[in-house]
Each structure stands twice: as C-alpha cells, then as structure tokens.
Coordinates of C-alpha atoms in Angstrom, one line a residue:
X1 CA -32.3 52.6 68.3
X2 CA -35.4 50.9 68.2
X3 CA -35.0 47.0 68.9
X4 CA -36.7 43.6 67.8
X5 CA -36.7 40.3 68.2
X6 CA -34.6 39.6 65.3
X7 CA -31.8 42.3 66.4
X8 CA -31.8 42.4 70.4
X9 CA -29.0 40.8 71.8
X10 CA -29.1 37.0 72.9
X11 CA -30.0 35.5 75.4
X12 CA -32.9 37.7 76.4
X13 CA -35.6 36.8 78.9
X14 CA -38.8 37.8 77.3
X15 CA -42.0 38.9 79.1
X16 CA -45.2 38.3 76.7
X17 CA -47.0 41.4 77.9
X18 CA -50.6 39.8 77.0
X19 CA -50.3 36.7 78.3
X20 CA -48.7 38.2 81.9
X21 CA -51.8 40.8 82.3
X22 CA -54.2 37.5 81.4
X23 CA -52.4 35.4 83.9
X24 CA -53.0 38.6 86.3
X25 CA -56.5 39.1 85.8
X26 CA -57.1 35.6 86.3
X27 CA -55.8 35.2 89.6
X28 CA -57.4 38.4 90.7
X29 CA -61.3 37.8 89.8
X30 CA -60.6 34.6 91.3
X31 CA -59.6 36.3 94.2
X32 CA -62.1 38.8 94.3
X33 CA -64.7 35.9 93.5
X34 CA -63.6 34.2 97.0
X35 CA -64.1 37.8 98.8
X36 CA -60.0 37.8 99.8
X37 CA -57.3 40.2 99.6
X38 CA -54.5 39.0 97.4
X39 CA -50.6 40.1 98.0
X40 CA -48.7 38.9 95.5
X41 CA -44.8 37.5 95.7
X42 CA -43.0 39.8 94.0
X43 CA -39.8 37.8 94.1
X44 CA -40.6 35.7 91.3
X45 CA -40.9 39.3 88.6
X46 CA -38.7 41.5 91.1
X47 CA -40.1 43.8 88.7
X48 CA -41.5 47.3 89.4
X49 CA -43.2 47.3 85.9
X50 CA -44.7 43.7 86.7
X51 CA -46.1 44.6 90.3
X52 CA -47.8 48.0 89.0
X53 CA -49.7 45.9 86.4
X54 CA -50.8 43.3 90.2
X55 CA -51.4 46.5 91.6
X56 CA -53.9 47.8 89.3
X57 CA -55.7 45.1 88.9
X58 CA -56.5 45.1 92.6
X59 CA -54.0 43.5 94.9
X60 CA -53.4 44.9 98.0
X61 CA -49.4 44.7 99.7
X62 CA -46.7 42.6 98.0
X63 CA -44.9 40.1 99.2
X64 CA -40.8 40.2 99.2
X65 CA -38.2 37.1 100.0
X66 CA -35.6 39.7 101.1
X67 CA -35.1 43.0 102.2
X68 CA -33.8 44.5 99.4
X69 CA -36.6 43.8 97.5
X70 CA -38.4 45.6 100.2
X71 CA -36.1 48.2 100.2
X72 CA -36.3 49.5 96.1
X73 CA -40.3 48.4 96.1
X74 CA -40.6 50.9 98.6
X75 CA -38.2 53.2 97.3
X76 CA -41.0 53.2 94.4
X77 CA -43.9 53.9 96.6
X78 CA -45.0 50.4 97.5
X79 CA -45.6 50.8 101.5
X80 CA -47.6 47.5 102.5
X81 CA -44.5 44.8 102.5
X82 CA -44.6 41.2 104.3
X83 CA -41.1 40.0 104.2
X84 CA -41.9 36.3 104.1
X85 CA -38.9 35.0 105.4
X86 CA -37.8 34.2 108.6
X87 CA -36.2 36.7 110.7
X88 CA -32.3 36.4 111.2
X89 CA -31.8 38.8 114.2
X90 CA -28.8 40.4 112.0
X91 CA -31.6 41.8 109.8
X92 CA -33.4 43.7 112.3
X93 CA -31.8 47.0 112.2
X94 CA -32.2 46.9 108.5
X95 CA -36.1 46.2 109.1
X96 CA -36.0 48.8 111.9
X97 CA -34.7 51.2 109.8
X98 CA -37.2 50.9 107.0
X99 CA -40.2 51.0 109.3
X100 CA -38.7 54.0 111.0
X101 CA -39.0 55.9 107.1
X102 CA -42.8 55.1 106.9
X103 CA -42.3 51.4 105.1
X104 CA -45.7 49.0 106.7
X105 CA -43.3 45.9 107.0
X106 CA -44.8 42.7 108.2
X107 CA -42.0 40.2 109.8
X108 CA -42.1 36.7 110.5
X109 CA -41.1 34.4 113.0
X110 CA -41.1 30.4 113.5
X111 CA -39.5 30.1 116.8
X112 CA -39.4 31.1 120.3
X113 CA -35.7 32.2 119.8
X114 CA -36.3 34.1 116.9
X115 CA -39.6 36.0 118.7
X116 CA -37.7 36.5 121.5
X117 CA -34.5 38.3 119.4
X118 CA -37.9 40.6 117.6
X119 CA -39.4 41.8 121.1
X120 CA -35.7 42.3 122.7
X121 CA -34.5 44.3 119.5
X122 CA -38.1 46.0 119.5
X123 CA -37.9 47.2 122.5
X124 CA -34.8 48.1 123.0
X125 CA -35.0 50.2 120.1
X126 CA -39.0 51.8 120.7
X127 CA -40.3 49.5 117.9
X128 CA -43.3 47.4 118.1
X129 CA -43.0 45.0 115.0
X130 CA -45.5 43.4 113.3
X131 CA -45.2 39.8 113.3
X132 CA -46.8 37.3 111.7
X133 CA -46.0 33.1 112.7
X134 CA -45.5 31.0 110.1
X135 CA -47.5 27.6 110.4
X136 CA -46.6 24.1 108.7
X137 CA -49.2 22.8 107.0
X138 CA -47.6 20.4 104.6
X139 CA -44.5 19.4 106.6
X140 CA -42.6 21.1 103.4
X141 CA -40.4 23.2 104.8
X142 CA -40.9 26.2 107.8
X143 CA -43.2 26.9 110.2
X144 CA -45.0 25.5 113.3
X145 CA -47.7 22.9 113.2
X146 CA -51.1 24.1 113.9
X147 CA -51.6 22.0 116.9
X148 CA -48.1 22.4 118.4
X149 CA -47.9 24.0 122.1
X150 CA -44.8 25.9 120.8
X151 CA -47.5 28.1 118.4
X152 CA -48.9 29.8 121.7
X153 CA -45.4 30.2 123.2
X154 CA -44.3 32.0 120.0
X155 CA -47.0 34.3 120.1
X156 CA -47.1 34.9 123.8
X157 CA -43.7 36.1 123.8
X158 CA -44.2 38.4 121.1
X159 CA -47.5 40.2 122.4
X160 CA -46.1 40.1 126.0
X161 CA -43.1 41.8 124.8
X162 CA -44.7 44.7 123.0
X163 CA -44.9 43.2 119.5
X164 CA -48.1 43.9 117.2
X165 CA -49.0 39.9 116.4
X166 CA -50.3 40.3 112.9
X167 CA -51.7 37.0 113.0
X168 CA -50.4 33.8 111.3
X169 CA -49.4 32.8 107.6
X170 CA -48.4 29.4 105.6
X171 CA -47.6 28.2 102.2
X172 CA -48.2 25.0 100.7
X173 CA -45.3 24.1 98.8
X174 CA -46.0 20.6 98.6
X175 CA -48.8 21.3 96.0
X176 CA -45.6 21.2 93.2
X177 CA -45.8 17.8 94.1
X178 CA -49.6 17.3 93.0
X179 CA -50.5 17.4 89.1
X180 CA -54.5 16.4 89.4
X181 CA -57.4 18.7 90.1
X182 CA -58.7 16.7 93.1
X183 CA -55.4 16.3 94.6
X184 CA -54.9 20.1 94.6
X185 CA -58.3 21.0 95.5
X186 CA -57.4 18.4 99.0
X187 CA -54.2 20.5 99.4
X188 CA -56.0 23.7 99.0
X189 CA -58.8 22.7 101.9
X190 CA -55.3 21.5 103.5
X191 CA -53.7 24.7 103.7
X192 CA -56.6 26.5 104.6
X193 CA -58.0 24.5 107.4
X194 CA -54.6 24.2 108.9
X195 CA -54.3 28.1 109.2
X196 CA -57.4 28.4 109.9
X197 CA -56.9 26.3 113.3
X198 CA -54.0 27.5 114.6
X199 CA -55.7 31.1 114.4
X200 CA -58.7 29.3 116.8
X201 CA -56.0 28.7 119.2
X202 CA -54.9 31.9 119.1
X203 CA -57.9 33.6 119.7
X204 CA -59.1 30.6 122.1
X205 CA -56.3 31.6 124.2
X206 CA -57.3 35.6 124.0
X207 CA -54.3 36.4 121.4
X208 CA -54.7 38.7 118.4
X209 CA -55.1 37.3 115.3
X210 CA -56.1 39.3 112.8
X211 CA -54.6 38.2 109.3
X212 CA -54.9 34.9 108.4
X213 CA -52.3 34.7 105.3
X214 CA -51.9 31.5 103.0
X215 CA -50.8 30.9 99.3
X216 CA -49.4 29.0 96.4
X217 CA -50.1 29.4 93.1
X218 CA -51.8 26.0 92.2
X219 CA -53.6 26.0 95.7
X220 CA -54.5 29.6 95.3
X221 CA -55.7 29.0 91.8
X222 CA -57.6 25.7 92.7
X223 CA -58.8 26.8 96.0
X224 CA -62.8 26.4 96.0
X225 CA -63.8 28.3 99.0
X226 CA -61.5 30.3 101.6
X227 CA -63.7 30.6 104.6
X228 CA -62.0 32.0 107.5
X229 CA -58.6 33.2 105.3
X230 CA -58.0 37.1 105.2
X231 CA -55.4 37.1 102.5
X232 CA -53.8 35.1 99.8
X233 CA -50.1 35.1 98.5
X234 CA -48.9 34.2 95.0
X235 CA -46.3 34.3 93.3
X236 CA -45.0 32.4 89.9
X237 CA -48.6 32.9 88.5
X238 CA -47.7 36.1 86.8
X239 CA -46.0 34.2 84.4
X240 CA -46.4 30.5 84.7
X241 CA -43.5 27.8 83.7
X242 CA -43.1 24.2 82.7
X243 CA -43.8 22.9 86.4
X244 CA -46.7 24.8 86.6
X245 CA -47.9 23.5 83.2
X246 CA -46.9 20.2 84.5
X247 CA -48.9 20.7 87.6
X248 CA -52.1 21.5 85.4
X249 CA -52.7 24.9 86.2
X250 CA -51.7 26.2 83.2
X251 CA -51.0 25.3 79.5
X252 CA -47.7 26.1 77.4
X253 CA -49.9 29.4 76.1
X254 CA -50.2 31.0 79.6
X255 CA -46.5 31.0 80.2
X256 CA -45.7 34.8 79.5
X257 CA -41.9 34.3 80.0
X258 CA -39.4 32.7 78.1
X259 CA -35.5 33.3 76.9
X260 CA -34.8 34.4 73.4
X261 CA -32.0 32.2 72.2
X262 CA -29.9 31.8 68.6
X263 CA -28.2 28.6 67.2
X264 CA -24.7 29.0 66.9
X265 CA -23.8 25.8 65.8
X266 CA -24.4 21.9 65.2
X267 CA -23.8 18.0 65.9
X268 CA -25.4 17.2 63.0
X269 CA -24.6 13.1 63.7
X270 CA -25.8 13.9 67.1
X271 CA -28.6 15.4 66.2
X272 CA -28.4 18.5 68.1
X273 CA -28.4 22.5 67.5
X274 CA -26.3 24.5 69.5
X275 CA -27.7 27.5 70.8
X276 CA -26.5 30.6 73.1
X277 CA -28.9 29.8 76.2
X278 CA -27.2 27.6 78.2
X279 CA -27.9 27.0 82.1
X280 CA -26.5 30.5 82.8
X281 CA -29.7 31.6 81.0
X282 CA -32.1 28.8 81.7
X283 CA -30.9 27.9 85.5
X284 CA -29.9 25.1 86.8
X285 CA -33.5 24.2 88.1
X286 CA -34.5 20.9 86.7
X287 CA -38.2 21.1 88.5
X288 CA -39.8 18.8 85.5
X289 CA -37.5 16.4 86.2
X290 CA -39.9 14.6 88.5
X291 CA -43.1 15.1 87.0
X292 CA -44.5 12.9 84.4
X293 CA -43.1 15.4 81.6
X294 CA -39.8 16.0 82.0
X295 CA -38.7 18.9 79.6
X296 CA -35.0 18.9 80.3
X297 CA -34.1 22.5 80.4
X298 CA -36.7 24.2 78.8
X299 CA -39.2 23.5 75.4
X300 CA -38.1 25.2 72.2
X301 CA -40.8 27.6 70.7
X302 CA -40.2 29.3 67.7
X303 CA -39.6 33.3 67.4
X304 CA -43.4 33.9 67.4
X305 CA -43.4 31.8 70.7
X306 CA -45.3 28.8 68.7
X307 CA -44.6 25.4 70.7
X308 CA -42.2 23.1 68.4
X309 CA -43.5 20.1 69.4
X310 CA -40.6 16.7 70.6
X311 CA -38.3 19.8 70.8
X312 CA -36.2 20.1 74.1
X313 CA -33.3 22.4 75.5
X314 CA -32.6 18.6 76.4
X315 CA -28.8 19.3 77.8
X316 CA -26.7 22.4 79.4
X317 CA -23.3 23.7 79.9
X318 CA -22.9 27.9 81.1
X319 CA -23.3 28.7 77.6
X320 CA -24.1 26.5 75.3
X321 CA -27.4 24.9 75.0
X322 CA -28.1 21.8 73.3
X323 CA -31.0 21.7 71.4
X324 CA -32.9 18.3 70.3
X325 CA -35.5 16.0 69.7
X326 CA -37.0 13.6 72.5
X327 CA -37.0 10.0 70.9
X328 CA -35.1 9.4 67.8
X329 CA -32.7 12.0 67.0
X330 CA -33.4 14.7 64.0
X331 CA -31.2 13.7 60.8
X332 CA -32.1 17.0 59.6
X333 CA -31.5 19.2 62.2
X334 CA -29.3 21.5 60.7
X335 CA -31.5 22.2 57.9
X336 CA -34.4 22.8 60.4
X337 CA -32.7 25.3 62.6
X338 CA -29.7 27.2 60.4
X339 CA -27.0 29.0 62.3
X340 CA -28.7 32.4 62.8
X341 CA -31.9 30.8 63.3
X342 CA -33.7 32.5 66.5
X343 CA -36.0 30.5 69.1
X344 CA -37.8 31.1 72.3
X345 CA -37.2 28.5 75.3
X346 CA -39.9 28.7 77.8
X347 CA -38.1 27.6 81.3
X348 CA -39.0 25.0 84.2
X349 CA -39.3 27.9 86.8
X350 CA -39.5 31.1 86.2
X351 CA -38.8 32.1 89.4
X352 CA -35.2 30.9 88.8
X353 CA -34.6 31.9 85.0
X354 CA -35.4 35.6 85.9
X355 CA -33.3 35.4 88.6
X356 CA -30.4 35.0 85.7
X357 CA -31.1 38.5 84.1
X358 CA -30.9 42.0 85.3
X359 CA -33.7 43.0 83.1
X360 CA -35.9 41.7 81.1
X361 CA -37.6 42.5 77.3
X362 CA -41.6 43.4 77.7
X363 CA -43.1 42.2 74.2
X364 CA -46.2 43.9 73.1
X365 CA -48.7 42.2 71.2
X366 CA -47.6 44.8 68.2
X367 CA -44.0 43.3 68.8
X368 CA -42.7 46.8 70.6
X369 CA -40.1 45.9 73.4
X370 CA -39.5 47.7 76.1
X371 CA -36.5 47.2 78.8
X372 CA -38.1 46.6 82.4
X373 CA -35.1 46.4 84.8
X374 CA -35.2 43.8 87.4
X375 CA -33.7 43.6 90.6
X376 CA -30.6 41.7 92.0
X377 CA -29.2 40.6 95.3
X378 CA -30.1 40.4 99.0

C-alpha cells in the first residue's frame, strides 16, 4: 500500500528530502570553500539513508556518539568512524573487536586515567589504537584546556605506550548560546585558535599531531577561515531545528524535519487543539526556552509544511499535545483546526525528536514517502 500524508499513521517524523540535500550541500561547499575535510555526526540522523546523501556530496568519515552506531554504519560499509565520546575502559573490547574486523575507529581520551586504561588494554591485547585528546575550548563541557600541562601528559602516555595519537579534537558547544553573526564568528576563531594551540604544544614537544578536528554546526557554518584545522564535525545541520533558527543559522524553511501530528480534540474555552504529538513525539527538550524566541514545544505548520504564524505546540503531556496561540487565546480554534485536521510541528532539537522514532518518513518533493529506518540504543 502506497502511503501519504493524509493516510500514514500519526505521529510521524518527517524528513523534507529537498530541504535535507540543500542543508547538505551547503555545509559541504562551505567546507570545501575553506579547503577542509568534513565528518559529519551521524548521531543526530542515525540514518543510513541520511549519511549516504553526506557521503556523496563529499564528506569524508562520520562521526558516531556510541558504538553501536559504529557498529551498524559499519555493518553498511562505512569504515572511517571517530567515536566522539570518551572512552569508558568497559568499552574497549567492544572497540577492539570492531578494529580487529577492518572498522578505522578513532577513540578519544580526556584524561591520564582514561589514556592509561587505552595503552594497558592495547597492549595487552596487540592493539595500537588511534586516539585523538579532546581539548576545552569553551569551558562547556569535556576536554582539556589548550594550555594545561595535563594535555602533554595525556599524550605522552599514549604514544609511549604504543598508541597511534591521531592528534587532538574539540567542539564548541557554547555557540547554542550565541544568536548574532559577530558573536559566532568570535566563537568560531575561538574554537579554532584553541585547537590549533594545543596541537603547537604537541608538536613543540616532538608528539604526533596529525588531525586537528573541531566542529559545531553554527561555528562550522559561520567559520570565516580555518587555518591550521584538518577536519570539521557537524552534526544537526542536516536538518536544522528551532534552536538553530533561533541561533540565526537557519530560517523555519531550512528545517527538513518535523512530526506529522492530527487533532484529536479541543478546549474550545481554553483555546487549545489537542493533537496526537505529545512530548513522547516532540521530546522533552525545551532548548528555545532560553533564547529570545521561545517556541514551547515545537511551531505548528500546516500539512504542506507552511509556517502558521502565533501557532505553538505551547504545552505537553506523553501523548497529548496542546496546541495554541501565543498572546490572546483563539476563540475560534475549533473551527480553524477540525478533529481530523493534520499539521506538521517542526521541533526545538532535532537531535532529540528523532531520537523518539525508530524510523522516519522521507518526503519527496512529488509527495512520495519512503520509510528510512533509524537506529536505536547504545
């Protein structure tokens, strides 16, 4: 059977196939303008469908936030993986095991104790691992600072224990925070002077340092020159979201994904419609919340994906969403969206709405849908 927006089941997270290779081809000539490699973050598609289309249009190695990504991306031929987490020792036989069936995984490491756990398990086990160090340079979450001693410890212990140092990587998360072009420009010369640096020391002290890795969307986007950087990582571009709109990297008509939804019902004297996307479809993730737009839970398009202007998911429970209108409530709200009636909700993060469906519905620009599965777990 041959389904369509007004006969697929609901809630359904949609993929806007046009809009997604756009968003693609935009970070890549950017890329390719700059004269870097680009690895995109698959976690935010977890989509084999979604990381062909990077593919083709010229990336080079993906970038995973677990190892079962890593293991069903490779079990579909992609070989060049940097899992971008810290390494829990627990994990190694898992990454051992991989890398022993031909996989090109990149680890990484913050910490002396973790290093040490990578060259002990490495060598115990024949393996010389290639590790890159995450830097800090943002203070927003991992990572060492460039100009910390601990960054020469780190990559002593790993090279004097056998490892392969890969070189060192960042990511500067605190550019959600930003939402002006001269702010995220600052964070972009930020991120990349910081790496930049702490691979000086490296080399300054006679280490290896061959990759220098850093990435975000809005500073990989807003980045005007990357001199010195090998690679760039991205992830939540491929689609775009509410935050990023927020941020000012994109508008409402770049954000390929969104969650098909149906009212169900009414608080007329409330002015709300119920509909059938509630956080269980949307997430919990409130990431406009702080910005100077908040959209609640997601902004209501209509079925052609047309932005209904003042029209919020503005409240959530598991199932139910509650549809309204910022400022004065809408007397006629029934009237304007009937039982039956079918919307599209574009979410906050997209990261974390696809995260709540194990597949999603890829909509061609002639309104065909295909099911792209999407994968689940750690």
């Amino acid at each position: 059977m041959t389904h369509t927006l007004d006969t697929i089941d609901t809630p359904a997270a949609l993929i806007e196939r046009t809009r997604m290779q756009r968003n693609i081809e935009r970070m890549q000539r950017h890329m390719n303008e700059l004269g870097v490699r680009f690895r995109p973050h698959v976690k935010t598609s977890k989509c084999i469908e979604v990381a062909k289309a990077q593919r083709e249009a010229g990336a080079q190695g993906i970038t995973v936030s677990t190892l079962r990504e890593a293991e069903q991306f490779f079990a579909e031929g992609f070989t060049d993986i940097l899992y971008a987490v810290g390494m829990a020792p627990h994990r190694l036989p898992h990454a051992l095991e991989l890398r022993r069936r031909g996989c090109e995984l990149g680890i990484l490491t913050d910490s002396v104790e973790s290093a040490r756990a990578i060259a002990a398990f490495g060598r115990a086990n024949g393996e010389a691992f290639d590790v890159l160090i995450e830097v800090d340079t943002d203070g927003h979450r991992s990572g060492i600072r460039p100009e910390e001693d601990s960054l020469l410890e780190v990559a002593r212990v790993l090279h004097e224990g056998g490892m392969r140092l890969g070189g060192v990587m960042t990511h500067a998360g605190s550019s959600y925070e930003l939402d002006t072009p001269e702010a995220l420009r600052a964070m972009a010369e930020q991120e990349r002077s910081g790496c930049v640096h702490a691979a000086q020391r490296l080399r300054e002290a006679g280490l290896p340092c061959p990759v220098v890795s850093v990435g975000s969307t809005p500073t990989a986007l807003m980045a005007g020159a990357l001199e010195g950087v090998t690679e760039v990582r991205a992830g939540v571009y491929v689609f775009f979201d509410l935050v990023m709109r927020n941020i000012g990297v994109c508008t409402e008509d770049d954000i390929a994904l969104s969650v098909l939804t149906t009212v169900i019902g009414h608080q007329a004297e409330k002015g709300w419609a119920i509909v059938d996307a509630g956080w269980m479809a949307m997430s919990r993730d409130r990431g406009t919340q702080k910005q100077k737009r908040d959209f609640g839970y997601g902004q209501v398009c209509d079925l052609d994906g047309r932005v209904l202007g003042g029209y919020v998911l503005g409240g959530a429970n598991q199932e139910h969403g509650i549809l309204s209108r910022e400022g004065e409530p809408d007397a006629g709200i029934v009237a304007r969206f009937p039982i039956g009636t079918r919307l599209r909700i574009l979410p906050n993060h997209a990261c974390a709405t696809g995260a709540q469906f194990p597949e999603y519905q890829a909509l061609s620009e002639e309104g065909e849908l295909k099911t792209w599965s999407r994968f689940h777990g750690w």
